[in-house]
Coordinates of C-alpha atoms and ligand atoms in Angstrom, one line a residue:
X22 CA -12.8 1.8 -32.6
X23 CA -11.6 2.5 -29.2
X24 CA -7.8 2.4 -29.3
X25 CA -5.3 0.7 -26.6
X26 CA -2.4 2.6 -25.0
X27 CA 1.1 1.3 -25.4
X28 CA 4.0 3.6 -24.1
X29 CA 1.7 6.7 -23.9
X30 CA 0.6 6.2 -27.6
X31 CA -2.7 4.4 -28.9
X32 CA -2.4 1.5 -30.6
X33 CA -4.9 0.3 -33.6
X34 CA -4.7 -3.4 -35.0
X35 CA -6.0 -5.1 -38.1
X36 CA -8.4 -7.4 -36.4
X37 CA -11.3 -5.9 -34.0
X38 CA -12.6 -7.2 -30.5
X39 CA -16.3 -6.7 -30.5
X40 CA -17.9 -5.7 -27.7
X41 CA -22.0 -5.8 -27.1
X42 CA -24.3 -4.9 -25.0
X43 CA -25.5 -7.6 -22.7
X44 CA -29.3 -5.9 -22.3
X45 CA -30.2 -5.9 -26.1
X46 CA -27.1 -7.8 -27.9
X47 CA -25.9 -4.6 -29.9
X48 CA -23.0 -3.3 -30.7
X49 CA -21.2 -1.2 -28.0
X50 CA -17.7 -0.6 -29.3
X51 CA -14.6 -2.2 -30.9
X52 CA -11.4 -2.6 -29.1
X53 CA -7.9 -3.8 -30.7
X54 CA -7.0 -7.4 -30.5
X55 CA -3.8 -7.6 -29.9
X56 CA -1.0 -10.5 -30.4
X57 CA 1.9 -11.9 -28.4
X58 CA 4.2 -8.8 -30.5
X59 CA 2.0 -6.3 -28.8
X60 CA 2.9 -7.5 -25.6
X61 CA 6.3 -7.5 -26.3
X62 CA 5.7 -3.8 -27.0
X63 CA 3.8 -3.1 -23.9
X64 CA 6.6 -4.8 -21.7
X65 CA 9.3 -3.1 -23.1
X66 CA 7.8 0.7 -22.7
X67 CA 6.8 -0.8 -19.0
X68 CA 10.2 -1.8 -18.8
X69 CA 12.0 1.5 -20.1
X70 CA 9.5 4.0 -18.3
X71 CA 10.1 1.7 -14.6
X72 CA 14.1 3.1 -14.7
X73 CA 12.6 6.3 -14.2
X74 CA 9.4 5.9 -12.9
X75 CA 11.5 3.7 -9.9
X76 CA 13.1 6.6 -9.3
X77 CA 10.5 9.4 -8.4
X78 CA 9.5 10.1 -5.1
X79 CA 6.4 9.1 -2.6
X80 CA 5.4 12.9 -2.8
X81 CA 5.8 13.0 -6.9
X82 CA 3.4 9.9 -7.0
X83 CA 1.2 10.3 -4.3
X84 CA 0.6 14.0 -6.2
X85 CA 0.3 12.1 -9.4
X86 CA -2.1 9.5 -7.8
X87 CA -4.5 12.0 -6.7
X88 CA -4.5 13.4 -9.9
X89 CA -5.6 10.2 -11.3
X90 CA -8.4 10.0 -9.1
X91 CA -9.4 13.7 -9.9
X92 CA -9.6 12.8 -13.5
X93 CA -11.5 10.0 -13.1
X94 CA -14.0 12.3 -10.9
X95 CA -14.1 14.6 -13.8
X96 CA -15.2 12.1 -16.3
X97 CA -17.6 9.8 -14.0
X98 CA -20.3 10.4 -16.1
X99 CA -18.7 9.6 -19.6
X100 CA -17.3 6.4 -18.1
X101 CA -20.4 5.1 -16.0
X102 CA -22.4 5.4 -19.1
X103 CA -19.3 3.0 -20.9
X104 CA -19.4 1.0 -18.3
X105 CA -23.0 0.3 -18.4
X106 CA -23.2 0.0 -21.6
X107 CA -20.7 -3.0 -21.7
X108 CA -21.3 -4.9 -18.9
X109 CA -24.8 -4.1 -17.9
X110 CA -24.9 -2.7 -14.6
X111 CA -27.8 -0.1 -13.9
X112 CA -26.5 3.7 -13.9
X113 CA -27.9 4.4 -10.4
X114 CA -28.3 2.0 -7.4
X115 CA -25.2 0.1 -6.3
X116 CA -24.5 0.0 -10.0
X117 CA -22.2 1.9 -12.6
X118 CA -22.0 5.8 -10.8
X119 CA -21.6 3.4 -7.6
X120 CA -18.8 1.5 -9.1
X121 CA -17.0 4.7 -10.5
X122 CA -17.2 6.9 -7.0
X123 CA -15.8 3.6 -5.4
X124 CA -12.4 3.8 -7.9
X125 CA -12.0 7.5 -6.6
X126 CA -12.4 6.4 -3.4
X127 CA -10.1 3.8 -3.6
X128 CA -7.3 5.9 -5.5
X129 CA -7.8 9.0 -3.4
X130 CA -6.9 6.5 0.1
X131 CA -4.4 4.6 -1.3
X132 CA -2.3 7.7 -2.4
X133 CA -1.9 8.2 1.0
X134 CA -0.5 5.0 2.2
X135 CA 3.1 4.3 2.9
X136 CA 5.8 1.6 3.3
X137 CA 8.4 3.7 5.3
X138 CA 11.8 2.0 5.8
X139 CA 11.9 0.6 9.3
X140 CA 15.5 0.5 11.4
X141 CA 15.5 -3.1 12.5
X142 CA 18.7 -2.6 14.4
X143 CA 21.3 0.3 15.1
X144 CA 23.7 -0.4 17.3
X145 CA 27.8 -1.0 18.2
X146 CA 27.4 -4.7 16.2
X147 CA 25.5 -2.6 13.0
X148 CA 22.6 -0.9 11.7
X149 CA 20.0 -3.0 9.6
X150 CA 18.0 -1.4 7.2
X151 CA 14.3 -2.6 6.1
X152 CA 13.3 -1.5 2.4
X153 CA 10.6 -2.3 0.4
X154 CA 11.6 -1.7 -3.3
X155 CA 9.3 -1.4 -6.4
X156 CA 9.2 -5.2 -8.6
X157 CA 8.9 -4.1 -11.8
X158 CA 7.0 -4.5 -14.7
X159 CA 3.8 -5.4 -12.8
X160 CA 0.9 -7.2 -15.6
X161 CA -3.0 -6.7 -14.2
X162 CA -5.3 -9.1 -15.6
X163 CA -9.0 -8.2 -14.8
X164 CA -12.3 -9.9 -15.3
X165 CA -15.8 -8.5 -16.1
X166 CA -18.0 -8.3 -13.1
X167 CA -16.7 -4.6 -11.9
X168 CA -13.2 -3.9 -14.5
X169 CA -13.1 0.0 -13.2
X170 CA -12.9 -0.5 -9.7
X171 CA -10.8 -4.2 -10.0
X172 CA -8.6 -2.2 -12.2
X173 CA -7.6 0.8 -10.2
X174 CA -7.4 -2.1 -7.4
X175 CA -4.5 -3.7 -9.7
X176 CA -2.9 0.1 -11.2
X177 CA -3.1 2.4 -8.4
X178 CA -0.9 0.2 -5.3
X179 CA 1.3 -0.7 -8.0
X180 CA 2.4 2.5 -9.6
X181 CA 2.4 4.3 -5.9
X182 CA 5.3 1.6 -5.2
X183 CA 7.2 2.8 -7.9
X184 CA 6.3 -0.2 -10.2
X185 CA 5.0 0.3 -13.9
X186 CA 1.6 -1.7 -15.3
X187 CA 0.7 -3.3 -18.2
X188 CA -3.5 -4.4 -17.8
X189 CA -5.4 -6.5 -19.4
X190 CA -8.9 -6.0 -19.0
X191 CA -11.7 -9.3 -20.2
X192 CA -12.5 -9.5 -23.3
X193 CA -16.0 -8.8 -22.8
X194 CA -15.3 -5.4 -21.3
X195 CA -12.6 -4.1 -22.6
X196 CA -13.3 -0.5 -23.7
X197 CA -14.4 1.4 -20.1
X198 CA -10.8 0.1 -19.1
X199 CA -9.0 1.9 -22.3
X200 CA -10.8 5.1 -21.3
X201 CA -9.9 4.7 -17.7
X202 CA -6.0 4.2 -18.9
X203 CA -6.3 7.0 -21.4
X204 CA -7.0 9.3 -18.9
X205 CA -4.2 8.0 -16.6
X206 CA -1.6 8.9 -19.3
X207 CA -2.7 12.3 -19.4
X208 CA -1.3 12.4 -15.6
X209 CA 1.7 9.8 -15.9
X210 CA 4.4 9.7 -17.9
X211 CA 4.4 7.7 -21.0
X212 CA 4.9 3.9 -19.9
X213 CA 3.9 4.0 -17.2
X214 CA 0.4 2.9 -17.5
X215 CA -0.3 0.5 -20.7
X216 CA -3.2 -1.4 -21.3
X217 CA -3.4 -4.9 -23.9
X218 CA -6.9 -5.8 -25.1
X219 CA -7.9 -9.6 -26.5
X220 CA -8.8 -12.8 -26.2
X221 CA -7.7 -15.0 -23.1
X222 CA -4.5 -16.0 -24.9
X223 CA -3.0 -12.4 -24.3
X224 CA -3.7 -12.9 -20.5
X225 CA -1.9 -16.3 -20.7
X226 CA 1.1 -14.7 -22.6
X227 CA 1.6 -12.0 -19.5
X228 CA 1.8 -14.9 -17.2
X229 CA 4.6 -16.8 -18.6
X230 CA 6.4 -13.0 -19.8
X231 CA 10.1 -13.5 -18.3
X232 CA 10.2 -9.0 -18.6
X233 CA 7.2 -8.9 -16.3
X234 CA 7.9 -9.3 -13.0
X235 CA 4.6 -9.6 -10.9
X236 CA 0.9 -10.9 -11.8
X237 CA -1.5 -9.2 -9.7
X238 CA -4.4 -11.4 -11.2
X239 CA -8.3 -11.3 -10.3
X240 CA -10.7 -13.7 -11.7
X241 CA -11.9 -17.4 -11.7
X242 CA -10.1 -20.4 -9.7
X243 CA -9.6 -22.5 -12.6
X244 CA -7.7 -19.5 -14.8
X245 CA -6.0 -18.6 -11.4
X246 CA -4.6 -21.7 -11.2
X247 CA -3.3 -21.6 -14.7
X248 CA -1.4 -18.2 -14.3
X249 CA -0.1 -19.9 -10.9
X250 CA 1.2 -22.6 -12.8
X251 CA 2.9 -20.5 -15.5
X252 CA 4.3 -18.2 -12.9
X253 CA 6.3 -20.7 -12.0
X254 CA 9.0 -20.7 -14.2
X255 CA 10.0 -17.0 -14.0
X256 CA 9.5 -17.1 -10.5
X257 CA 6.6 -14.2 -10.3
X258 CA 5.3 -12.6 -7.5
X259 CA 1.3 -13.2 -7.7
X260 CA -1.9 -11.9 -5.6
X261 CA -4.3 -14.2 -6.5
X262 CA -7.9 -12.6 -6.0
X263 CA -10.1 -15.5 -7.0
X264 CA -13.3 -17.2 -6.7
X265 CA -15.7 -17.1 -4.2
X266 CA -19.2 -19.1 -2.7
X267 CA -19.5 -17.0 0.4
X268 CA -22.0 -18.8 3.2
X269 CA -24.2 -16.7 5.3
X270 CA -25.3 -18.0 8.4
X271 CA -28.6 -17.1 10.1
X272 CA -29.0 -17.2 13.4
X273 CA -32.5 -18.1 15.2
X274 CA -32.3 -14.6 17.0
X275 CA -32.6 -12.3 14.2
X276 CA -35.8 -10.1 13.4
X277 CA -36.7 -11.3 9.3
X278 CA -37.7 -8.2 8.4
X279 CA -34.7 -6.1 9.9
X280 CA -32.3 -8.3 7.6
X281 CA -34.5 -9.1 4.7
X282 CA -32.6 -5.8 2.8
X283 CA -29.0 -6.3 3.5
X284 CA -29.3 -10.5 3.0
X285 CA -30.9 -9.6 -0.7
X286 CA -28.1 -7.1 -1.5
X287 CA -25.6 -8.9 0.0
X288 CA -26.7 -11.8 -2.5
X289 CA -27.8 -9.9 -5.5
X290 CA -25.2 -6.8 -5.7
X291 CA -24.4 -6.8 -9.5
X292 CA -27.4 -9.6 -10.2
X293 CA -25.1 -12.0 -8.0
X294 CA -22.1 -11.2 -9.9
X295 CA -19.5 -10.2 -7.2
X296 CA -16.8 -12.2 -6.1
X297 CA -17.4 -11.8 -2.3
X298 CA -21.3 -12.1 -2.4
X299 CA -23.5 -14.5 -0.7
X300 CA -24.0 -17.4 -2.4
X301 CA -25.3 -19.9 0.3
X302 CA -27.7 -19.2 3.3
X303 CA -27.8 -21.5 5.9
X304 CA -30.9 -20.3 7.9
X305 CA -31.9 -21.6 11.9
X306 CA -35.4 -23.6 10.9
X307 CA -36.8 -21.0 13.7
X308 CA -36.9 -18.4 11.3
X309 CA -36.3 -20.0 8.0
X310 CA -40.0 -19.5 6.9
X311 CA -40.0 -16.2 8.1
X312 CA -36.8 -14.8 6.3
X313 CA -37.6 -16.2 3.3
X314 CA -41.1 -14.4 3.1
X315 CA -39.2 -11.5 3.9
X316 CA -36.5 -11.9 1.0
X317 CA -39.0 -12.9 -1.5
X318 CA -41.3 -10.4 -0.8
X319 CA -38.5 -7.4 -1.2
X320 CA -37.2 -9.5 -4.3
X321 CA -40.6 -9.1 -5.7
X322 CA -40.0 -5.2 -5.7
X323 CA -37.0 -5.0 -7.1
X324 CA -36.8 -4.0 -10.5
X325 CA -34.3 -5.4 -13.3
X326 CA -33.9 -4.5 -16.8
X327 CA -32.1 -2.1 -19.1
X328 CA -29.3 -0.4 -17.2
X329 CA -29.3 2.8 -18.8
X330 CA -33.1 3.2 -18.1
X331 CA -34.4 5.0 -14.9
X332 CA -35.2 3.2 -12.1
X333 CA -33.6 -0.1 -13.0
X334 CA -31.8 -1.7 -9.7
X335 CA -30.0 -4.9 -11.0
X336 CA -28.9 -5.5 -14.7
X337 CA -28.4 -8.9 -16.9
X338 CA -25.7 -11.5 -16.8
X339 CA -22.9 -10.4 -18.6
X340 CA -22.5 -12.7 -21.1
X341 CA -24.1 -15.9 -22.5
X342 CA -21.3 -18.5 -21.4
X343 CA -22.2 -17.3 -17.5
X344 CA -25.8 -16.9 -18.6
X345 CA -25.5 -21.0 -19.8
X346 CA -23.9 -22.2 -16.3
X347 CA -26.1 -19.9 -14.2
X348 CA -29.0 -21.8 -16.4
X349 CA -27.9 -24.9 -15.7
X350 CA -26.9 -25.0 -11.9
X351 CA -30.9 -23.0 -11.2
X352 CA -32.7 -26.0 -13.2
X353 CA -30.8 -28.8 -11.1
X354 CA -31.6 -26.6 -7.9
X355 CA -35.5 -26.5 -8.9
X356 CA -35.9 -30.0 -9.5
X357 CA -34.0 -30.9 -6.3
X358 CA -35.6 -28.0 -3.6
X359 CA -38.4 -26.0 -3.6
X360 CA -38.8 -22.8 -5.8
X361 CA -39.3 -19.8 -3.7
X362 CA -39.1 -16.8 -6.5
X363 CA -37.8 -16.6 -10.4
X364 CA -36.4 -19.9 -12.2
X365 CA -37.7 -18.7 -15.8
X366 CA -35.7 -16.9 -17.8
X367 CA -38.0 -14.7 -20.4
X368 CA -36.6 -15.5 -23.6
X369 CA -38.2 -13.1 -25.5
X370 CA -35.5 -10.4 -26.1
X371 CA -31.9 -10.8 -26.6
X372 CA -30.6 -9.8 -23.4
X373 CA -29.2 -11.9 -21.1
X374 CA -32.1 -11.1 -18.3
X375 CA -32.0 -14.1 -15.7
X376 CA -34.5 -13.4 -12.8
X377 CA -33.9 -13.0 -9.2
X378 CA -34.2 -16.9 -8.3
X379 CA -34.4 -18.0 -4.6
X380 CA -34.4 -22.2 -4.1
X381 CA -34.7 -23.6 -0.2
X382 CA -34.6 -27.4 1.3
X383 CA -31.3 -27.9 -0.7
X384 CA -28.0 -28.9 1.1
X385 CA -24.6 -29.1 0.4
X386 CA -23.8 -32.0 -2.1
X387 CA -26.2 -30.0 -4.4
X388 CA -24.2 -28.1 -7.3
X389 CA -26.1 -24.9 -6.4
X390 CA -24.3 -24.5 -2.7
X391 CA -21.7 -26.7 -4.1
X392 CA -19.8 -24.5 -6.4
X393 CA -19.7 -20.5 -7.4
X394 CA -23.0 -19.7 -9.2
X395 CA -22.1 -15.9 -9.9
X396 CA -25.4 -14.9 -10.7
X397 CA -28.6 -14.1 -9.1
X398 CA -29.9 -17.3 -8.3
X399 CA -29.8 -18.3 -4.1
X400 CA -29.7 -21.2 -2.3
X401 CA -31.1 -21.9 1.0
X402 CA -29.8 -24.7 3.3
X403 CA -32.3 -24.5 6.9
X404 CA -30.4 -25.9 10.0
X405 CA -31.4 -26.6 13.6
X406 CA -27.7 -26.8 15.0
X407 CA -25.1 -24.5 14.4
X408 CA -22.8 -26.6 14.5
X409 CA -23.7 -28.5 11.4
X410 CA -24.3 -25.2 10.0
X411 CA -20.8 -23.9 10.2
X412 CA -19.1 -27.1 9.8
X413 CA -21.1 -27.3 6.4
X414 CA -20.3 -23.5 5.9
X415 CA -16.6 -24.4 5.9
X416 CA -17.2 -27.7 4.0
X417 CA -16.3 -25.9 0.5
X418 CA -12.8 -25.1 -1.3
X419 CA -13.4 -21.4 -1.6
X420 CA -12.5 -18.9 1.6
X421 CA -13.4 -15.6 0.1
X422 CA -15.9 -14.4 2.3
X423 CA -19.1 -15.3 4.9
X424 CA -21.1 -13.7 7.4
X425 CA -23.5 -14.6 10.8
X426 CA -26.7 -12.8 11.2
X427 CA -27.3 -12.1 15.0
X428 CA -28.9 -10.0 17.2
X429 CA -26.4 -11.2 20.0
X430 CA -22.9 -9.4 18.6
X431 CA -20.9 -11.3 20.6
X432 CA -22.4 -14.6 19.7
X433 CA -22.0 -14.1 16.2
X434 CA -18.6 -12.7 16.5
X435 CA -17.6 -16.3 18.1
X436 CA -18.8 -17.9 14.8
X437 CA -17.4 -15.8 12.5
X438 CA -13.8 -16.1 14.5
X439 CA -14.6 -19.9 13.5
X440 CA -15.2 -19.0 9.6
X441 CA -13.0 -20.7 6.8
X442 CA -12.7 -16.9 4.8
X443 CA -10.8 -13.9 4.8
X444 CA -13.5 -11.4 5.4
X445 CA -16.6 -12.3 7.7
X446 CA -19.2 -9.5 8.2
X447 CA -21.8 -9.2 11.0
X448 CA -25.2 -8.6 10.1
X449 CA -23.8 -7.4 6.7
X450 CA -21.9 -8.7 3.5
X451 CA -19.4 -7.6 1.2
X452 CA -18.5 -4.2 2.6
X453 CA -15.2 -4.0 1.7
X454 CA -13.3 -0.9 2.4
X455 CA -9.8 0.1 1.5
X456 CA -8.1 0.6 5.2
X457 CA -9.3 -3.1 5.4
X458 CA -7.2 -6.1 3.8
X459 CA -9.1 -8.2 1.5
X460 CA -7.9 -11.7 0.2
X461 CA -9.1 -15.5 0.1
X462 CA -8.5 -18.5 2.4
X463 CA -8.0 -21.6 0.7
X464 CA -8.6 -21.8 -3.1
X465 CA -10.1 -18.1 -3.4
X466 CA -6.4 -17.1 -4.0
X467 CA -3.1 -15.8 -2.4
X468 CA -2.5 -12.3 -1.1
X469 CA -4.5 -9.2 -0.4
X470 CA -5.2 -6.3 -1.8
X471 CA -5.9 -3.2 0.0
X472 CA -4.2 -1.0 3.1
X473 CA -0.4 -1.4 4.0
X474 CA -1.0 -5.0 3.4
X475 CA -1.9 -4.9 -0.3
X476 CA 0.1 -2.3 -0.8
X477 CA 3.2 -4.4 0.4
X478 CA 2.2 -6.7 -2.6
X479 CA 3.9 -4.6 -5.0
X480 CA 6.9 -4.6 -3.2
X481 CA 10.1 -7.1 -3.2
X482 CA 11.7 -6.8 0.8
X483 CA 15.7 -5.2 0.5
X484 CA 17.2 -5.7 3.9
X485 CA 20.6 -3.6 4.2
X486 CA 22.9 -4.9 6.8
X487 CA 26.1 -2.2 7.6
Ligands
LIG791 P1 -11.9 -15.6 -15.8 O1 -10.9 -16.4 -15.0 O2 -12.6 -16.4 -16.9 O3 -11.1 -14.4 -16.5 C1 -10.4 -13.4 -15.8 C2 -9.4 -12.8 -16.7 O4 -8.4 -13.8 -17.0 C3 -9.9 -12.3 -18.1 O5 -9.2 -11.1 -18.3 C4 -9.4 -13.4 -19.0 O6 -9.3 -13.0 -20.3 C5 -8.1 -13.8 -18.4 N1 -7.6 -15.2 -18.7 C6 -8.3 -16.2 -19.2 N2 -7.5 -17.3 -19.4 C7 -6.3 -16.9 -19.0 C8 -5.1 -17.6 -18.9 N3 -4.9 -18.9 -19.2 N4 -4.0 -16.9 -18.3 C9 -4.1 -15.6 -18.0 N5 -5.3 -14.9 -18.1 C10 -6.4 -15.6 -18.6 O7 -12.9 -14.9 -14.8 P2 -14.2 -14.1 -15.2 O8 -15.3 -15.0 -15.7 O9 -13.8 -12.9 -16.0 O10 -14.6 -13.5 -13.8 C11 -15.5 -14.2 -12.9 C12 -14.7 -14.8 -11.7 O11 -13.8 -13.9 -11.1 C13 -15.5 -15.4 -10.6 O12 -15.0 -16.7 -10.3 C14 -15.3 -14.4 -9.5 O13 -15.6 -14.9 -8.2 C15 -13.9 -14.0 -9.7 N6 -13.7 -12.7 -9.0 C16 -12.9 -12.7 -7.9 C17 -12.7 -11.5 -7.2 C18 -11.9 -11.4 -6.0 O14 -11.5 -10.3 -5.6 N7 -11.6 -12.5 -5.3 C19 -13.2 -10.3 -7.7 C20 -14.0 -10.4 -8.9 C21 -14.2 -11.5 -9.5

């Protein structure tokens, strides 16, 4: 059994949270499954190590953060094999090693971001002083597509503001998050850092906590709107990072086979399971035929299977209740459109392999461009007026992400202005970066993550008047 960490000390409890393999089905681990007393635990170490940790300065935790993230360097190997192991990924590839290097990334730049106090006024009538100041206990609650890099998303901002964390990490991949907050507690004090393992309940628990003071939450729309809703009534500070169904839009000016590679990554990163991945392609009927030749032939070559193995490039879907809806929504899609590549699942092992599925001639009004498939089944919409393209582009709840294909810059630059999300890319999709703010329009949540921005997240606003 891999233990949890509560107040710097790991944590064992009387009934286990299995975790498997999503290639063969086997046994990967055990992690604790915790009750509503644990939490109480967690909260109140969070609680006691914030009137200290509050106190330290920028330089103490900026040191510490880049400690983290040398750690975490140290160990990539031991944790991209976890993380492969429970939730599928390949090693190599924009996989596991991919994912890993990313959370160093990400902890090495935000360590050296700051929210100086600004001097709004000094003067005969007063000075007026602008502080940010730490929240609290801050609770993380994380899902399963990528739970290293969404977690050090959640910890890092959080305890370089001065706040302390309590995480909670999905269910199904629980245990490369407990190694990952292991090795933070040998850098932070004890506190600091805890991490809560179990079912969805625990996560529900954190959100209606009155000793936790912020939810920094990252998962579905319909959960996020339950920890919204029990925010509410201790008045918690939320970032909301939530469901996406990112459109692309192609333009007739593009060369197929330039764009062929970065349209099927920017679909199938993770086998489709990415938040801010395409999910809709709305193609100019000028080039329609020709891009999808293009995308089906480099599907054809791209090989998925067994993580761990050499050479594999995309893994399974995580777990069989996604593996069930991405099922359902691809046979709707066949029967409506027209079957370009995949749609049969081979059901002869006991992974959860669904294969790189590409459906044209649907629309919108179809569940498949409809609603968040998050897997690696595509559907194609062809247009012959961009108009109707990007009012149908816009025509959905979610505001995660989108891009426009051009070979005119400025064109598509116009279009994506006119984009219902919070990141558009050019001729690319999904590169996030951590200089950059990232956040949802509309029902893909509330607040950002990443840069000064995110990093103000963590923060409540003291204004000092003298
Ligand atoms: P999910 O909403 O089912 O679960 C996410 C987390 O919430 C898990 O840890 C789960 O245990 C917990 N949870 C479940 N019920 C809860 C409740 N009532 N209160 C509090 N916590 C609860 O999501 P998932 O299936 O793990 O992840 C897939 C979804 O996450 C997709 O919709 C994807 O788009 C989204 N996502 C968004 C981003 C982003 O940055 N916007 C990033 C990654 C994934």
């Amino acid at each position: 059994m891999v233990l949890s960490m509560i107040d710097g000390k790991t944590v064992q409890t009387q009934k286990p949270l299995e975790v498997f393999n999503p290639a063969d089905g086997s046994l990967v681990g055990i992690a604790p499954r915790m009750e509503i007393a644990d939490i109480n635990r967690a909260v109140e170490a969070a609680t006691h190590a914030f009137s200290s940790w509050r106190e330290t300065t920028l330089q103490q935790r900026r040191k510490a953060c880049l400690a983290i993230a040398k750690k975490i360097g140290e160990h990539s190997e031991e944790l991209a094999q976890l993380l492969t192991l429970e939730q599928g990924k390949p090693l190599g590839g924009l996989g596991s090693r991919w994912e890993i290097g990313g959370a160093v990334t990400w902890t090495q730049y935000t360590a050296g971001l700051s929210l100086p106090t600004k001097i709004l006024q000094d003067n005969e009538e007063g000075r007026v002083e602008f502080h940010r100041k730490p929240i609290g206990v801050v609770g993380s609650i994380t899902p399963w597509n990528f739970p290293v890099l969404i977690g050090i998303w959640h910890i890092i901002p959080a305890v370089m503001t001065g706040n302390t964390v309590i995480c909670k990490p999905s269910p199904f991949t629980p245990l490369v998050t407990l190694k990952v907050v292991e090795l933070i507690n040998q850098i932070l004090p004890k506190g600091v850092v805890n991490c809560v393992t179990g079912e969805d309940e625990i996560g529900a628990a954190m959100a209606t906590h009155p000793g936790i003071g912020k939810i920094v939450f990252t998962g579905s729309c319909a959960t996020g709107r339950k920890v919204m809703a029990s925010a509410a009534e201790t008045m918690k500070r939320l970032t909301l990072e939530l469901g996406g169904n990112d459109a692309g839009i192609v333009l007739d000016d593009v060369d197929p086979k330039q764009i062929a590679e970065g349209l099927f990554w920017g679909a199938f990163i993770n086998s489709g399971q990415t938040c801010a991945a395409l999910k809709r392609l709305y193609i100019s009927d000028r080039v329609h035929d020709a891009i999808c030749k293009e995308l089906v032939q480099f599907a054809r070559k791209m090989p998925m299977g067994v993580g761990t193995e050499p050479g594999t490039m995309l893994g399974p879907i995580q777990n069989l209740r996604q593996y069930q809806k991405i099922e359902n929504l691809a046979a709707e899609a066949i029967e409506k459109g027209t079957l370009l590549l995949g749609g049969k699942p081979d059901k002869k092992g006991k992974g959860h392999f669904f294969p790189i599925t590409i459906v044209t001639d649907l629309d919108n009004g179809d569940r498949l461009v409809d609603e968040e498939q998050f897997g690696p089944v595509l559907p194609i919409i062809k247009f012959s007026n961009i108009e109707e393209a990007l009012a149908k582009a816009n025509d959905n709840p979610n505001g995660l992400g989108g891009s426009v294909w051009s070979r005119d810059i400025e064109r598509a630059r116009q279009i994506a202005g006119r984009m219902e999300c919070g990141s558009v890319w050019i001729n690319k999709h999904g590169m996030i970066q951590p200089n950059a703010p990232f956040g949802g329009m509309k029902s893909s949540g509330i607040g950002v993550e990443f840069g000064e921005e995110g990093l103000a997240e963590y923060t409540n606003i003291q204004v000092i008047f003298s």
